[in-house]
Each structure stands twice: as structure tokens, then as C-alpha cells.
């Protein structure tokens, strides 16, 4: 018990660990807000408040009445121009469609279950599933039995958007993995490398007792932090989105419609939290076991990255009905998708379908037990697993008299930034989403048709064409009022009027006043900070600075922290040359990270929308009214890119300044988080005053 208390006190009294955990809690809150406000591809363009207000309107109604109410709102929206504010009609239309779809999912649940059972029956009786597909055949029999019990189930509607956001929230998982990595490195690997653990080998129990105590302490910390993170995320997301009645069935949530579990939403959320905790304990134990075996920090990072990369590849490469689907669903990355536990998944083991829910628990218990046994077995062995050849040394490839290459080696190898940059690049690629899935950009076919005719500078001929179009709509109104045109034909013909109204009465007067051109602006709006993509600017700036803060602090801070500053200062020109090398390295590093972070986004936009009219005036777009007419869209994009890069260089200079006075890398990073990252986070969560605060105008770029 004394050893347990000592190890527990060691963790809780470690200032660096505690401070970083509190910072990560703040990051988790910001990311919870960010991901809950993210648009779901081409399905969401409305705000959470609009979604909540509509659900408040139909609260207490039965499914049929709620569905009829939404249908009436849809009809009213289509028949009348109820709001001339740009884009609001389209957003309300999408809102009504999504809520109607959620309600209809509940109304049609019996039909959904009937269809599943009947399809399974047809497949079984048809003989299409031959003897070579025993797994599929047995799975169909299970489907028939499992869903037959749900045929008479009635599902009550409730708002599900927020619950789906909470269940699919991934950033919290990755932050908790960082916490697990910190615990392993700080409280085992660092002590092992310093030789402290060797002292315990002279005791009666060797290091086994200490390793077990460290493992238990680490598991308790992971449990505590996991509960803290997910409870905070629950309150944050439930504050943004109304979760509705938590006593309704989980099948009312479209994401879990295929579930056969008889649970309420409240019971599901409690179980979800428990499963998340178990999953992160499993991940921690696996990482601890890897550390026990490899015993070196740099090798541990390598194997941890390879382990997760391999399991991610397995998850995405194997199909659901593959003979190897056991490995698809029973790996660490799959366990992070905890909502799969509530779905209907069958695992293929020797062509016999096993329930994923049972395996989810059993396999993780077996992993934990196996890793604990491995930790006890390997903890006293005197070897170090090495991935290098004793005759191979990276130093011999570094020029002996190159000060710049020495700084590169110091940062990327000694400072471990090489691993960080690899992980960052892998993260950017894996988390990359195509434009159509990340943003809701309304493609108005009527607007595109008009712009195909009008594209280019405003002219008298084009204005005359629009005047003729207005006369056609006026004639149509007169014909309808006199009874010469049917209501159906009238409504179909008037579908284009909202677009024409916007083009003729809003866009054209603006272009005439400011000297702009008619352009298809959807792609350029994504790159120039319009409302559909303003969050993207903050997100990319946040990613850039998060990655660059540490190397910028390390560049100059390591000289003070290691005491080399005094030695360098004694050399002739030494101080100036070292400083110049560090500045050049920082500038190049910032450029590489900046180009990779923004490059994929720019490539996607240009690939989807092209670069037509890129030389038109930037003020052709309404949100860039303040930009001078002489600046083209291309020139504007170049200016914004330069401003962002200047912001990165200014952050580097700031971190050098902090390093000079704090003389500590971690302290400099903490100050950098407070001065650079926190203002970005505060602006993102909605405090508009921070848009022009400190470095934000430079890093965001689109502030005109």
C-alpha cells in the first residue's frame, strides 16, 4: 500500500503532467464545440438553435402529427417567399427535410423491421446463398430470429442530431490516447532510462510489484480522465443540441436504427460511457506492455505508431462480411467506434456468426489479462529491443561541419520532432474529407444556368436580359390570377423566381455599384472566409500552430535548457551563426507545415470547382465588398496566404522571445498556448471580439 501511495503521489505531484491534462481538458471542450457545430456533409447547413427551435415546436406531438406539421411548414416555404435574407430559405428547406426524415424513420420502423425479416426469408428460401457461404446463411437465420422480436415495437420520435454528434465524437479519443502515452513515457520509460528501475531488481520481488503498481495507478488515472472527458463532452454537446426525452428507445436515433437492444437512450448513454472507459483502459495496458518490451522511448513511439497505423488499415480494408471480419472489428481502432456495440454486427469465426457485443467485452478482457501477464514476464529481463543495426548510425550521413544540418538533426532526431511531423502528416491524410462531405455548398441549378449566360462584367445587354426575365414572371403571375394557368404549372415555373430575385435585386445592384463580375463563386467562397467556411480558417490555423509551437520553442529553448547557450556565446560569430541557422530552419519548417496543411484544401477546391474567373475582381463576392476593385481573386488569395505565413513567422519570433526569458521549453509552450492558441479557441467558440486580437488576424487571414 505504501508503494501504491508513493506512485500515486508521484503522478499527481508532477506539475507538467497535471498542467498538460488541464490544457487537454480545455482542448477537449473546444473540440466538442467545434465537432458538434460541424456540418454533416451535404445534409446540414442550419444552426443548432434552428434545429432546437423546430423540435421545440413539435415537442409533445405524436409522430404523425409532428410529421404533418413539418409537411405544412415545407409547403408554406415552397409556396411563399417568407425570408429574403440570403440563403435562409435554402437552409430552412434542408432543416425541414432532415427533421421530417428523422420523424419518418420512427413512423416507418415497423415497415423497416418487416422488410429486414422478409428479405432474410427470401434469401434463405431462394437458395442463392450456397454451401460456400455458411457464414452468410447462418447470419441470415440469426437476422430473421433477432428482428422478428421487434416487429410490434413502437418508436417515439425525439431530436437525435446531438446524440449522434456525441456518439461519433472522435477527438476526445485521440486526446485520451495522448494522456495514456504521457503516463507510459513519464512514469515508466523515463525512470527506466534514468536507471532508477534497476535499483528495484535487487529487491526480493524485483520490479514485478512496482510494475503492477504503476499499471494499476495508470489504469485508475485513465479511468478518471476518461470519465471527466466524456462527461464534459456530454454537457457541452447537450447544451448545444437538445437531446430530447432520454427515456425513448435507442431505435429513434437513425444511427442506431438497426439495433436489436431494448434500451432507453439514457441507459445507452450510461453504457456508452462505461464502454469508452474500458476501451481506453485496454489501449493504455497495450501501450504499457509495448513499453515494457521495448524499454526505449524513441523505439516505443515507433512501435506505437506502427501498431495504430496497422489496425486502422485493417479496419478500413476488410469488408463487413469478410472471412477475416473478426480482425476488422476486434482491434483498438474499431473499439474507439464504440457506437458499433449498439448496432447489429456479426463476427465470422470459422463460418459461425458470433455477436459483436459479447466479443467486444470478452476480447478486451483477454487483451488486458494477456498484457498484464506479459508485463510481469518481461519486466525483469535485461535487454533492449532495437530497430537499428549496430553498424548503422545516422550521424555519419550528417555533414560534419554543417551548422544548419546539425540544427536539423537536433530538432528532428534529438527533439523527436521527426516523429511528430510524420504523425501529423498521417493525421492530415486520414482525417481529410472531400469538399462535398465537409461543407454544405448549395448548388443552385437555376443560378448556374443564369450565370452560364451572364458570366463576366456587367453590361447593358445583360441587364436588359434580366429585365425581360422579370417581365416573363410578371406575365405568369397575371395569367395565374386570371385562371389561365394551373396551380401546378405555376408553382413549377415559379421555382426559379427565388434565385432570379436574388440575382436581379441583390447581386446585380451590388455588382454595378462595386464594379464586380458575374461569377460562379462557390469554390472561391470556401477559400475567402465566407460564412460556409469561416470555421475552416480557424481549424487550419489551429492545426498549424499546435504542430509548430513545440519546435519553435525547442529551437532556441534547448540551448538555454542544456546550458549550451554559454558555450556558443564564447565562440567568434558563434552566437550569430547559430541564431541565423535556427531562424532559417524555423522559416523552412513553417513553410513546409503551412503548405501541407492548406495545400490539400486548396487542391480539393480547385479540383472540384475549377479556376474560372480567378482574375475577376475579388469584390465580385458580396462578403468581400471592402476589397478594392483592382485586386483580383488570385491576388487576394496570394495576399491572404502571405499574411498567414507572416503570422507563423511572428509566432516563431514570439516563441524565441519566450525561450530567452523562461529558459525552459515546456514553460515556453505553456505561454505560447495562452498567447496564441487560446485567442483562436475563444474566437472559434463565438467570442467575435477575439477575431482581431493579437495574432488571430494574421493566422486566420480572411479578416477583410
XYZ file of C-alpha atoms in Angstrom:
704
model
C 0.000 0.000 0.000
C 2.917 2.349 0.737
C 4.315 1.771 -2.752
C 0.869 2.389 -4.246
C 0.525 5.723 -2.390
C 4.045 6.736 -3.417
C 3.378 6.089 -7.118
C 0.012 7.815 -6.920
C 1.587 10.857 -5.289
C 4.346 10.870 -7.936
C 1.755 11.173 -10.697
C -0.438 13.785 -9.023
C 2.533 15.926 -7.941
C 4.039 16.038 -11.432
C 3.331 19.646 -12.423
C 3.942 19.088 -16.119
C 1.505 16.164 -16.292
C -1.226 17.948 -14.333
C -0.889 21.177 -16.358
C -0.987 19.298 -19.673
C -4.077 17.327 -18.579
C -5.875 20.584 -17.702
C -4.844 22.045 -21.075
C -6.149 18.923 -22.820
C -9.437 19.277 -20.929
C -9.735 22.778 -22.407
C -8.831 21.475 -25.862
C -11.485 18.765 -25.450
C -14.127 21.409 -24.676
C -13.146 23.449 -27.742
C -13.173 20.382 -30.000
C -16.534 19.257 -28.582
C -17.973 22.626 -29.572
C -16.260 22.511 -32.955
C -17.343 18.999 -33.937
C -20.904 19.496 -32.708
C -21.213 22.608 -34.886
C -19.668 20.938 -37.935
C -21.912 20.447 -40.959
C -22.629 16.796 -41.758
C -21.544 16.857 -45.388
C -24.374 17.923 -47.663
C -27.051 17.332 -45.035
C -26.705 20.232 -42.628
C -26.456 23.935 -43.229
C -28.659 25.232 -40.437
C -27.656 26.180 -36.912
C -28.217 24.102 -33.765
C -30.549 26.831 -32.459
C -32.790 26.483 -35.533
C -32.834 22.704 -35.106
C -33.707 23.044 -31.399
C -36.421 25.626 -32.078
C -38.138 23.412 -34.638
C -38.056 20.429 -32.264
C -39.462 22.632 -29.509
C -42.362 23.487 -31.836
C -43.310 19.801 -32.287
C -42.488 18.713 -28.731
C -45.292 16.659 -27.189
C -46.877 15.779 -30.544
C -47.213 12.175 -31.639
C -45.187 11.040 -34.661
C -47.959 11.514 -37.249
C -48.933 14.983 -36.051
C -45.299 16.092 -35.893
C -44.733 14.816 -39.430
C -47.828 16.649 -40.711
C -46.664 19.872 -39.021
C -43.287 19.689 -40.768
C -45.029 18.924 -44.089
C -47.168 22.063 -43.695
C -44.061 24.154 -42.998
C -42.395 22.715 -46.094
C -45.415 23.552 -48.242
C -45.593 27.081 -46.839
C -41.892 27.608 -47.518
C -42.213 26.422 -51.097
C -45.298 28.487 -51.866
C -44.242 31.827 -50.413
C -41.026 33.815 -50.211
C -41.054 34.149 -46.430
C -37.493 35.403 -45.909
C -35.386 37.440 -48.340
C -32.190 37.112 -46.276
C -29.513 35.393 -48.381
C -29.542 31.641 -48.063
C -32.132 31.313 -45.277
C -34.837 29.730 -47.453
C -32.455 27.010 -48.617
C -31.288 26.348 -45.078
C -34.846 26.116 -43.737
C -35.741 23.760 -46.540
C -32.827 21.497 -45.574
C -33.796 21.730 -41.891
C -37.393 20.653 -42.576
C -36.192 17.790 -44.777
C -33.817 16.454 -42.117
C -36.317 16.627 -39.252
C -39.033 15.101 -41.444
C -36.618 12.282 -42.308
C -35.929 11.629 -38.604
C -39.654 11.531 -37.805
C -40.412 9.295 -40.762
C -37.663 6.926 -39.597
C -39.687 6.401 -36.390
C -43.064 6.168 -38.174
C -41.788 3.576 -40.653
C -39.894 1.458 -38.103
C -42.352 -1.454 -38.296
C -42.093 -1.469 -42.093
C -38.285 -1.331 -41.751
C -38.239 -4.413 -39.481
C -40.767 -6.265 -41.668
C -38.612 -5.616 -44.716
C -35.473 -6.950 -42.994
C -37.244 -10.144 -41.899
C -38.909 -10.711 -45.291
C -35.629 -10.095 -47.172
C -33.849 -12.591 -44.918
C -36.628 -15.135 -45.573
C -36.403 -14.607 -49.324
C -32.630 -15.054 -49.332
C -32.862 -18.249 -47.276
C -35.634 -19.777 -49.434
C -34.169 -18.683 -52.758
C -31.090 -20.868 -52.371
C -28.912 -18.020 -53.680
C -26.644 -18.480 -50.646
C -24.761 -21.676 -51.427
C -22.880 -24.050 -49.188
C -19.715 -21.984 -49.697
C -21.323 -19.139 -47.752
C -22.163 -20.841 -44.470
C -21.450 -17.669 -42.517
C -23.920 -15.610 -44.576
C -26.552 -18.362 -44.381
C -26.289 -18.628 -40.598
C -26.220 -14.853 -40.297
C -29.496 -14.628 -42.241
C -31.118 -17.122 -39.861
C -29.963 -15.008 -36.899
C -31.310 -11.836 -38.532
C -34.700 -13.461 -39.050
C -34.935 -14.528 -35.380
C -33.488 -11.330 -33.845
C -35.627 -8.857 -35.778
C -38.814 -10.906 -35.501
C -38.917 -9.899 -31.831
C -39.075 -6.209 -32.796
C -41.955 -6.270 -35.299
C -44.503 -4.867 -32.835
C -42.191 -2.230 -31.345
C -43.445 1.384 -31.421
C -40.795 4.085 -31.659
C -41.335 7.619 -30.303
C -39.608 10.497 -32.045
C -37.069 12.707 -30.308
C -34.292 15.030 -31.544
C -31.295 12.855 -32.378
C -28.782 15.180 -34.039
C -26.936 15.995 -30.799
C -26.854 12.369 -29.638
C -25.341 11.297 -32.966
C -22.730 14.052 -32.622
C -21.859 12.789 -29.139
C -21.630 9.126 -30.163
C -19.419 9.886 -33.170
C -17.155 12.405 -31.363
C -13.631 11.163 -32.128
C -11.282 13.931 -30.988
C -11.765 13.046 -27.319
C -10.487 9.537 -28.049
C -7.275 10.804 -29.611
C -6.695 13.218 -26.722
C -7.100 10.360 -24.238
C -4.560 8.303 -26.196
C -2.143 11.219 -25.735
C -2.796 11.043 -21.974
C -2.037 7.297 -21.995
C 1.192 7.920 -23.916
C 2.217 10.589 -21.393
C 1.641 8.269 -18.433
C 3.713 5.487 -20.019
C 6.591 7.768 -21.024
C 6.755 9.961 -17.916
C 6.231 7.330 -15.235
C 7.881 4.257 -16.703
C 10.175 4.846 -19.686
C 11.860 7.968 -18.263
C 12.519 6.176 -14.964
C 13.810 3.126 -16.804
C 16.174 5.184 -18.974
C 17.489 7.075 -15.936
C 18.416 3.757 -14.291
C 16.042 4.194 -11.359
C 14.201 0.946 -12.060
C 17.451 -1.032 -11.949
C 17.586 -0.432 -8.185
C 14.397 -2.449 -7.724
C 15.972 -5.533 -9.304
C 17.973 -6.047 -6.095
C 14.790 -6.409 -4.032
C 13.049 -9.702 -3.278
C 10.147 -9.145 -5.709
C 12.308 -7.484 -8.350
C 10.410 -4.941 -10.442
C 7.234 -7.016 -10.770
C 5.496 -5.451 -7.800
C 6.468 -1.943 -8.932
C 5.300 -2.594 -12.499
C 1.945 -3.902 -11.262
C 1.510 -0.850 -9.024
C 2.389 1.513 -11.903
C -0.046 -0.353 -14.131
C -2.886 -0.098 -11.601
C -2.179 3.595 -10.957
C -2.096 4.305 -14.663
C -5.389 2.477 -15.192
C -7.026 4.496 -12.399
C -5.778 7.760 -13.906
C -7.044 6.723 -17.352
C -10.451 5.798 -15.877
C -10.695 9.156 -14.080
C -9.625 11.260 -17.060
C -11.844 9.261 -19.469
C -14.931 9.806 -17.323
C -14.036 13.501 -16.950
C -13.578 13.996 -20.704
C -16.737 12.216 -21.808
C -18.948 13.733 -19.110
C -17.715 17.209 -20.069
C -18.315 16.460 -23.760
C -21.835 15.266 -22.908
C -22.734 18.507 -21.129
C -21.126 20.661 -23.848
C -22.896 18.920 -26.763
C -26.210 18.599 -24.893
C -26.041 22.356 -24.241
C -25.661 22.994 -27.981
C -28.230 20.401 -29.127
C -31.377 19.375 -27.281
C -31.201 15.605 -26.594
C -34.974 15.319 -26.043
C -36.631 12.642 -23.900
C -33.889 10.270 -22.735
C -36.431 7.555 -21.873
C -37.321 6.843 -25.506
C -35.942 3.820 -27.375
C -32.492 3.971 -28.947
C -34.007 2.945 -32.304
C -35.384 6.501 -32.544
C -31.808 7.581 -33.359
C -31.192 6.952 -37.100
C -27.586 5.902 -36.397
C -28.865 3.078 -34.138
C -31.992 2.149 -36.067
C -30.589 -1.323 -36.822
C -30.028 -2.079 -33.126
C -31.905 -5.015 -31.541
C -31.134 -3.933 -27.962
C -34.129 -2.980 -25.814
C -32.555 0.076 -24.174
C -33.623 3.635 -23.492
C -31.403 6.480 -24.667
C -30.418 7.178 -21.043
C -29.336 3.564 -20.471
C -27.460 3.579 -23.759
C -25.512 6.756 -22.842
C -24.509 5.309 -19.452
C -23.390 2.057 -21.072
C -21.586 4.035 -23.783
C -19.565 5.874 -21.124
C -18.624 2.601 -19.419
C -17.533 1.029 -22.717
C -15.418 4.082 -23.577
C -13.634 3.758 -20.229
C -12.973 0.034 -20.797
C -11.634 0.749 -24.297
C -9.171 3.395 -23.103
C -8.013 1.174 -20.252
C -7.330 -1.534 -22.859
C -5.359 0.908 -25.019
C -3.336 2.064 -22.019
C -2.493 -1.511 -20.971
C -1.397 -2.371 -24.534
C 0.843 0.722 -24.687
C 2.280 -0.087 -21.258
C 3.038 -3.637 -22.406
C 4.816 -2.318 -25.527
C 6.889 -0.001 -23.324
C 7.846 -2.896 -21.006
C 9.079 -4.892 -24.001
C 10.977 -2.193 -25.948
C 12.246 -0.196 -22.919
C 13.331 2.848 -25.004
C 11.235 5.960 -25.599
C 12.052 6.528 -29.280
C 11.505 2.843 -30.143
C 8.252 2.907 -28.134
C 6.933 5.813 -30.206
C 7.838 3.954 -33.402
C 6.030 0.757 -32.388
C 3.000 2.679 -31.066
C 2.615 4.481 -34.408
C 3.058 1.254 -36.390
C 0.559 -0.553 -34.135
C -2.217 2.006 -34.610
C -1.497 2.518 -38.324
C -1.713 -1.247 -38.908
C -5.025 -1.555 -37.065
C -6.528 1.437 -38.882
C -5.573 -0.156 -42.219
C -7.186 -3.456 -41.198
C -10.400 -1.689 -40.168
C -10.804 0.139 -43.475
C -9.522 -2.597 -45.804
C -11.601 -5.582 -44.630
C -15.288 -5.835 -45.561
C -18.122 -6.480 -43.118
C -18.822 -9.986 -44.486
C -15.180 -10.959 -44.973
C -13.930 -14.251 -43.534
C -11.461 -12.070 -41.623
C -14.006 -9.591 -40.285
C -13.019 -10.725 -36.778
C -9.872 -8.602 -37.195
C -11.842 -5.693 -38.674
C -13.998 -5.233 -35.592
C -11.759 -6.609 -32.847
C -8.903 -4.141 -32.897
C -8.106 -0.990 -30.943
C -9.281 1.449 -33.629
C -12.593 -0.375 -34.036
C -13.169 -0.251 -30.280
C -12.956 3.560 -30.464
C -16.085 3.442 -32.667
C -17.994 2.416 -29.555
C -21.402 3.054 -31.119
C -20.841 -0.153 -33.140
C -21.555 -2.028 -29.894
C -25.223 -0.993 -30.127
C -25.569 -1.847 -33.810
C -26.169 -5.232 -35.405
C -22.801 -6.802 -36.252
C -21.983 -10.481 -36.600
C -18.377 -11.693 -36.410
C -17.197 -14.557 -38.603
C -15.360 -17.193 -36.535
C -14.888 -20.430 -38.504
C -18.015 -19.566 -40.557
C -20.103 -19.255 -37.385
C -21.652 -15.813 -36.668
C -20.891 -14.534 -33.158
C -22.470 -11.453 -31.601
C -20.065 -8.485 -31.636
C -21.384 -7.239 -28.283
C -20.156 -10.353 -26.474
C -16.793 -10.334 -28.220
C -16.355 -6.608 -27.555
C -16.201 -7.276 -23.805
C -14.564 -10.723 -23.808
C -11.729 -9.826 -26.213
C -10.832 -6.666 -24.301
C -10.715 -8.573 -21.002
C -8.447 -11.154 -22.645
C -6.211 -8.381 -24.056
C -5.885 -6.764 -20.626
C -5.108 -10.090 -18.915
C -2.562 -11.069 -21.597
C -0.807 -7.697 -21.426
C -0.622 -7.790 -17.622
C 0.934 -11.269 -17.809
C 3.389 -10.064 -20.484
C 4.340 -7.061 -18.335
C 5.143 -9.317 -15.376
C 7.108 -11.700 -17.615
C 9.255 -9.108 -19.403
C 9.808 -6.504 -16.665
C 12.991 -8.120 -15.214
C 14.624 -9.104 -18.489
C 17.872 -7.293 -19.267
C 17.629 -6.438 -22.941
C 16.593 -3.573 -25.127
C 14.681 -4.242 -28.317
C 16.402 -2.283 -31.058
C 15.280 -1.431 -34.558
C 18.747 -0.245 -35.582
C 21.890 -2.021 -36.732
C 24.957 -1.558 -34.555
C 26.996 -0.743 -37.681
C 24.440 1.823 -38.806
C 24.433 5.356 -37.482
C 22.503 8.275 -38.868
C 25.247 10.650 -37.708
C 27.601 9.539 -40.477
C 25.122 10.913 -43.044
C 25.141 14.354 -41.387
C 27.806 16.715 -42.772
C 30.412 17.162 -40.034
C 30.842 20.914 -40.449
C 27.283 21.978 -41.331
C 25.812 24.067 -38.548
C 22.420 24.104 -40.259
C 22.290 20.303 -40.649
C 23.320 19.979 -37.017
C 20.289 22.078 -36.056
C 18.100 19.888 -38.278
C 19.428 16.744 -36.576
C 18.985 18.290 -33.135
C 15.333 19.196 -33.782
C 14.157 16.158 -35.749
C 16.150 13.402 -34.017
C 17.033 14.587 -30.520
C 13.899 16.686 -30.188
C 11.729 13.850 -31.597
C 10.009 16.311 -33.942
C 10.595 13.897 -36.822
C 8.065 11.516 -35.270
C 5.675 14.388 -34.554
C 5.718 15.601 -38.149
C 5.167 12.064 -39.502
C 2.193 11.563 -37.168
C 0.829 14.971 -38.197
C 1.080 14.222 -41.917
C -0.594 10.822 -41.401
C -3.336 12.519 -39.350
C -3.953 15.142 -42.048
C -4.263 12.454 -44.742
C -6.505 10.117 -42.681
C -8.786 12.906 -41.443
C -9.047 14.521 -44.872
C -12.603 14.809 -46.182
C -13.690 15.640 -49.733
C -15.251 19.068 -50.116
C -18.768 17.725 -50.640
C -18.595 15.792 -47.336
C -17.113 18.578 -45.228
C -19.207 21.540 -46.367
C -22.783 22.083 -47.350
C -22.499 24.193 -50.504
C -25.916 24.623 -52.069
C -25.654 24.009 -55.820
C -28.500 26.053 -57.301
C -29.109 24.732 -60.817
C -31.136 27.843 -61.696
C -28.316 30.157 -60.560
C -25.767 28.135 -62.525
C -27.972 28.349 -65.624
C -28.267 32.129 -65.298
C -24.527 32.553 -64.653
C -23.663 30.462 -67.711
C -25.411 33.195 -69.733
C -24.255 36.210 -67.713
C -20.679 35.263 -66.699
C -18.258 38.193 -66.894
C -18.551 42.001 -66.444
C -21.957 43.648 -66.042
C -23.240 45.165 -69.303
C -26.396 46.835 -70.600
C -27.291 43.733 -72.629
C -27.170 41.557 -69.518
C -29.302 43.981 -67.508
C -31.788 44.107 -70.398
C -31.931 40.294 -70.378
C -32.783 40.313 -66.665
C -35.493 42.943 -67.201
C -37.083 40.672 -69.836
C -36.978 37.752 -67.381
C -38.799 39.872 -64.776
C -41.494 40.684 -67.333
C -41.968 36.947 -68.013
C -42.526 36.257 -64.308
C -44.965 39.223 -64.110
C -46.928 37.845 -67.078
C -47.034 34.427 -65.414
C -48.492 35.970 -62.225
C -51.186 37.752 -64.228
C -52.058 34.546 -66.100
C -52.312 32.579 -62.856
C -54.537 35.168 -61.157
C -56.861 35.181 -64.186
C -57.097 31.375 -64.098
C -55.334 30.774 -67.414
C -52.519 28.736 -65.782
C -52.939 25.759 -63.441
C -51.535 25.940 -59.907
C -49.202 23.008 -60.599
C -47.687 24.658 -63.675
C -47.478 27.989 -61.869
C -45.651 26.507 -58.829
C -43.209 24.622 -61.073
C -42.485 27.711 -63.169
C -42.025 29.910 -60.077
C -39.366 27.613 -58.525
C -36.697 29.682 -60.260
C -38.053 33.016 -59.031
C -36.264 32.985 -55.658
C -32.968 32.595 -57.497
C -33.870 35.262 -60.042
C -34.941 37.652 -57.270
C -31.563 37.242 -55.549
C -29.684 37.700 -58.821
C -31.639 40.705 -60.129
C -32.470 42.668 -56.980
C -29.448 41.876 -54.765
C -26.415 40.704 -56.730
C -26.766 42.895 -59.837
C -27.125 46.260 -57.995
C -24.150 45.276 -55.834
C -22.004 44.447 -58.898
C -22.996 47.674 -60.669
C -22.057 49.699 -57.590
C -18.703 47.972 -56.944
C -17.606 47.119 -60.484
C -17.706 43.356 -59.942
C -18.363 40.498 -62.364
C -20.938 37.746 -62.570
C -19.043 34.639 -61.403
C -19.718 31.153 -60.074
C -18.371 31.835 -56.626
C -18.984 28.654 -54.601
C -15.366 27.469 -54.750
C -13.881 30.895 -54.081
C -16.274 31.457 -51.160
C -14.750 28.410 -49.470
C -11.256 29.914 -49.798
C -12.082 33.508 -48.859
C -13.719 33.145 -45.454
C -17.411 33.261 -46.314
C -19.797 32.003 -43.629
C -19.859 28.475 -45.099
C -16.123 28.033 -44.424
C -15.060 30.551 -41.770
C -14.636 27.740 -39.233
C -12.225 26.027 -41.637
C -9.832 29.001 -41.471
C -9.698 28.772 -37.677
C -9.329 24.979 -37.731
C -6.383 25.037 -40.161
C -4.693 27.866 -38.247
C -5.203 25.893 -35.027
C -3.619 22.758 -36.542
C -0.624 24.684 -37.895
C 0.171 26.364 -34.593
C -0.410 23.235 -32.488
C 2.235 21.414 -34.544
C 4.708 24.306 -34.804
C 4.570 25.586 -31.219
C 6.831 22.862 -29.822
C 9.590 23.032 -32.486
C 9.600 26.839 -32.323
C 10.043 26.628 -28.531
C 12.678 23.877 -28.893
C 14.770 25.727 -31.494
C 16.132 28.285 -29.038
C 14.939 26.910 -25.692
C 17.154 23.793 -25.853
C 20.287 25.957 -25.802
C 19.247 27.587 -22.525
C 17.856 24.388 -21.015
C 21.009 22.357 -21.768
C 23.439 25.141 -20.876
C 24.877 25.310 -24.411
C 23.997 28.993 -24.691
C 27.033 29.940 -22.604
C 29.392 27.834 -24.728
C 28.015 29.180 -28.021
C 28.350 32.770 -26.788
C 32.113 32.279 -26.266
C 32.726 31.409 -29.938
C 33.627 34.000 -32.567
C 30.468 34.652 -34.588
C 29.056 31.511 -32.949
C 26.016 33.175 -31.458
C 25.060 34.929 -34.705
C 25.569 31.865 -36.906
C 23.603 29.580 -34.585
C 20.775 32.115 -34.350
C 20.714 32.533 -38.150
C 20.617 28.745 -38.649
C 17.729 28.409 -36.229
C 15.790 31.241 -37.875
C 16.271 29.742 -41.363
C 15.259 26.283 -40.116
C 12.148 27.736 -38.430
C 11.153 29.612 -41.598
C 11.561 26.492 -43.774
C 9.764 24.290 -41.258
C 6.871 26.733 -41.003
C 6.597 26.849 -44.803
C 6.513 23.035 -45.108
C 3.810 22.592 -42.449
C 1.834 25.548 -43.833
C 1.883 24.267 -47.425
C 0.908 20.732 -46.422
C -1.894 21.893 -44.095
C -3.502 24.260 -46.602
C -2.379 22.525 -49.798
C -4.884 19.655 -49.637
C -7.760 22.073 -49.009
C -6.822 24.349 -51.929
C -6.284 21.354 -54.231
C -9.718 19.922 -53.406
C -11.487 23.226 -54.032
C -9.743 23.895 -57.359
C -10.207 20.287 -58.447
C -13.975 20.402 -57.782
C -14.838 23.952 -58.879
C -12.009 24.846 -61.265
C -10.306 28.240 -61.583
C -12.686 30.013 -63.950
C -12.904 33.791 -63.376
C -9.919 33.705 -60.993
C -8.778 37.014 -62.487
C -12.131 38.703 -61.838
C -12.269 41.364 -59.096
C -12.356 39.831 -55.617
C -15.203 42.179 -54.642
C -17.467 40.295 -57.079
C -18.382 38.297 -53.953
C -20.656 40.086 -51.512
C -18.615 39.253 -48.397
C -15.517 40.949 -49.940
C -17.190 44.299 -50.559
C -14.404 46.165 -48.736
C -11.658 44.780 -51.020
C -10.573 47.285 -53.735
C -11.784 46.578 -57.264
C -8.196 46.490 -58.555
C -7.436 43.290 -56.606
C -8.358 40.084 -58.415
C -9.411 36.833 -56.719
C -5.970 35.324 -57.452
C -4.187 38.328 -55.962
C -6.474 38.220 -52.924
C -5.684 34.522 -52.323
C -1.954 35.253 -52.599
C -2.233 38.171 -50.148
C -4.141 36.045 -47.625
C -1.585 33.215 -47.937
C 1.308 35.618 -47.352
C -0.454 37.145 -44.337
C -0.955 33.698 -42.783
C 2.679 32.773 -43.338
C 3.814 36.082 -41.830
C 1.666 35.169 -38.808
C 3.519 31.845 -38.490
C 6.897 33.651 -38.639
C 5.707 36.119 -35.968
C 4.714 33.188 -33.733
C 8.220 31.761 -34.203
C 9.776 35.074 -33.129
C 7.446 35.175 -30.116
C 8.491 31.650 -29.054
C 12.170 32.615 -29.348
C 11.412 35.609 -27.124
C 9.664 33.368 -24.566
C 12.555 30.879 -24.644
C 15.044 33.636 -23.923
C 13.252 34.617 -20.714
C 11.783 31.320 -19.475
C 14.858 29.225 -20.400
C 12.561 26.186 -20.455
C 10.877 24.515 -23.446
C 7.713 23.392 -21.653
C 7.173 26.754 -19.960
C 7.571 28.491 -23.317
C 4.970 26.146 -24.827
C 2.538 26.930 -21.992
C 2.973 30.676 -22.589
C 2.537 30.093 -26.331
C -0.720 28.221 -25.739
C -2.025 31.104 -23.641
C -1.000 33.871 -26.043
C -1.568 32.220 -29.450
C -3.853 29.187 -29.188
C -6.359 30.358 -26.555
C -7.391 33.513 -28.517
C -8.007 31.287 -31.564
C -10.117 28.935 -29.439
C -12.110 31.783 -27.892
C -12.869 33.245 -31.312
C -13.967 29.854 -32.571
C -16.457 29.303 -29.739
C -18.184 32.554 -30.694
C -16.460 35.483 -28.948
C -16.209 37.744 -32.002
C -14.007 40.323 -30.257
C -11.062 37.912 -30.493
C -11.114 37.924 -34.300
C -8.685 40.857 -34.348
C -6.880 40.002 -31.098
C -3.067 39.517 -31.071
C -2.045 37.044 -33.806
C -5.551 35.989 -34.884
C -5.855 38.401 -37.877
C -2.606 37.032 -39.309
C -3.295 33.345 -38.672
C -6.928 33.406 -39.855
C -6.075 35.502 -42.906
C -9.624 36.118 -44.155
C -10.496 39.071 -41.920
C -11.312 41.728 -44.527
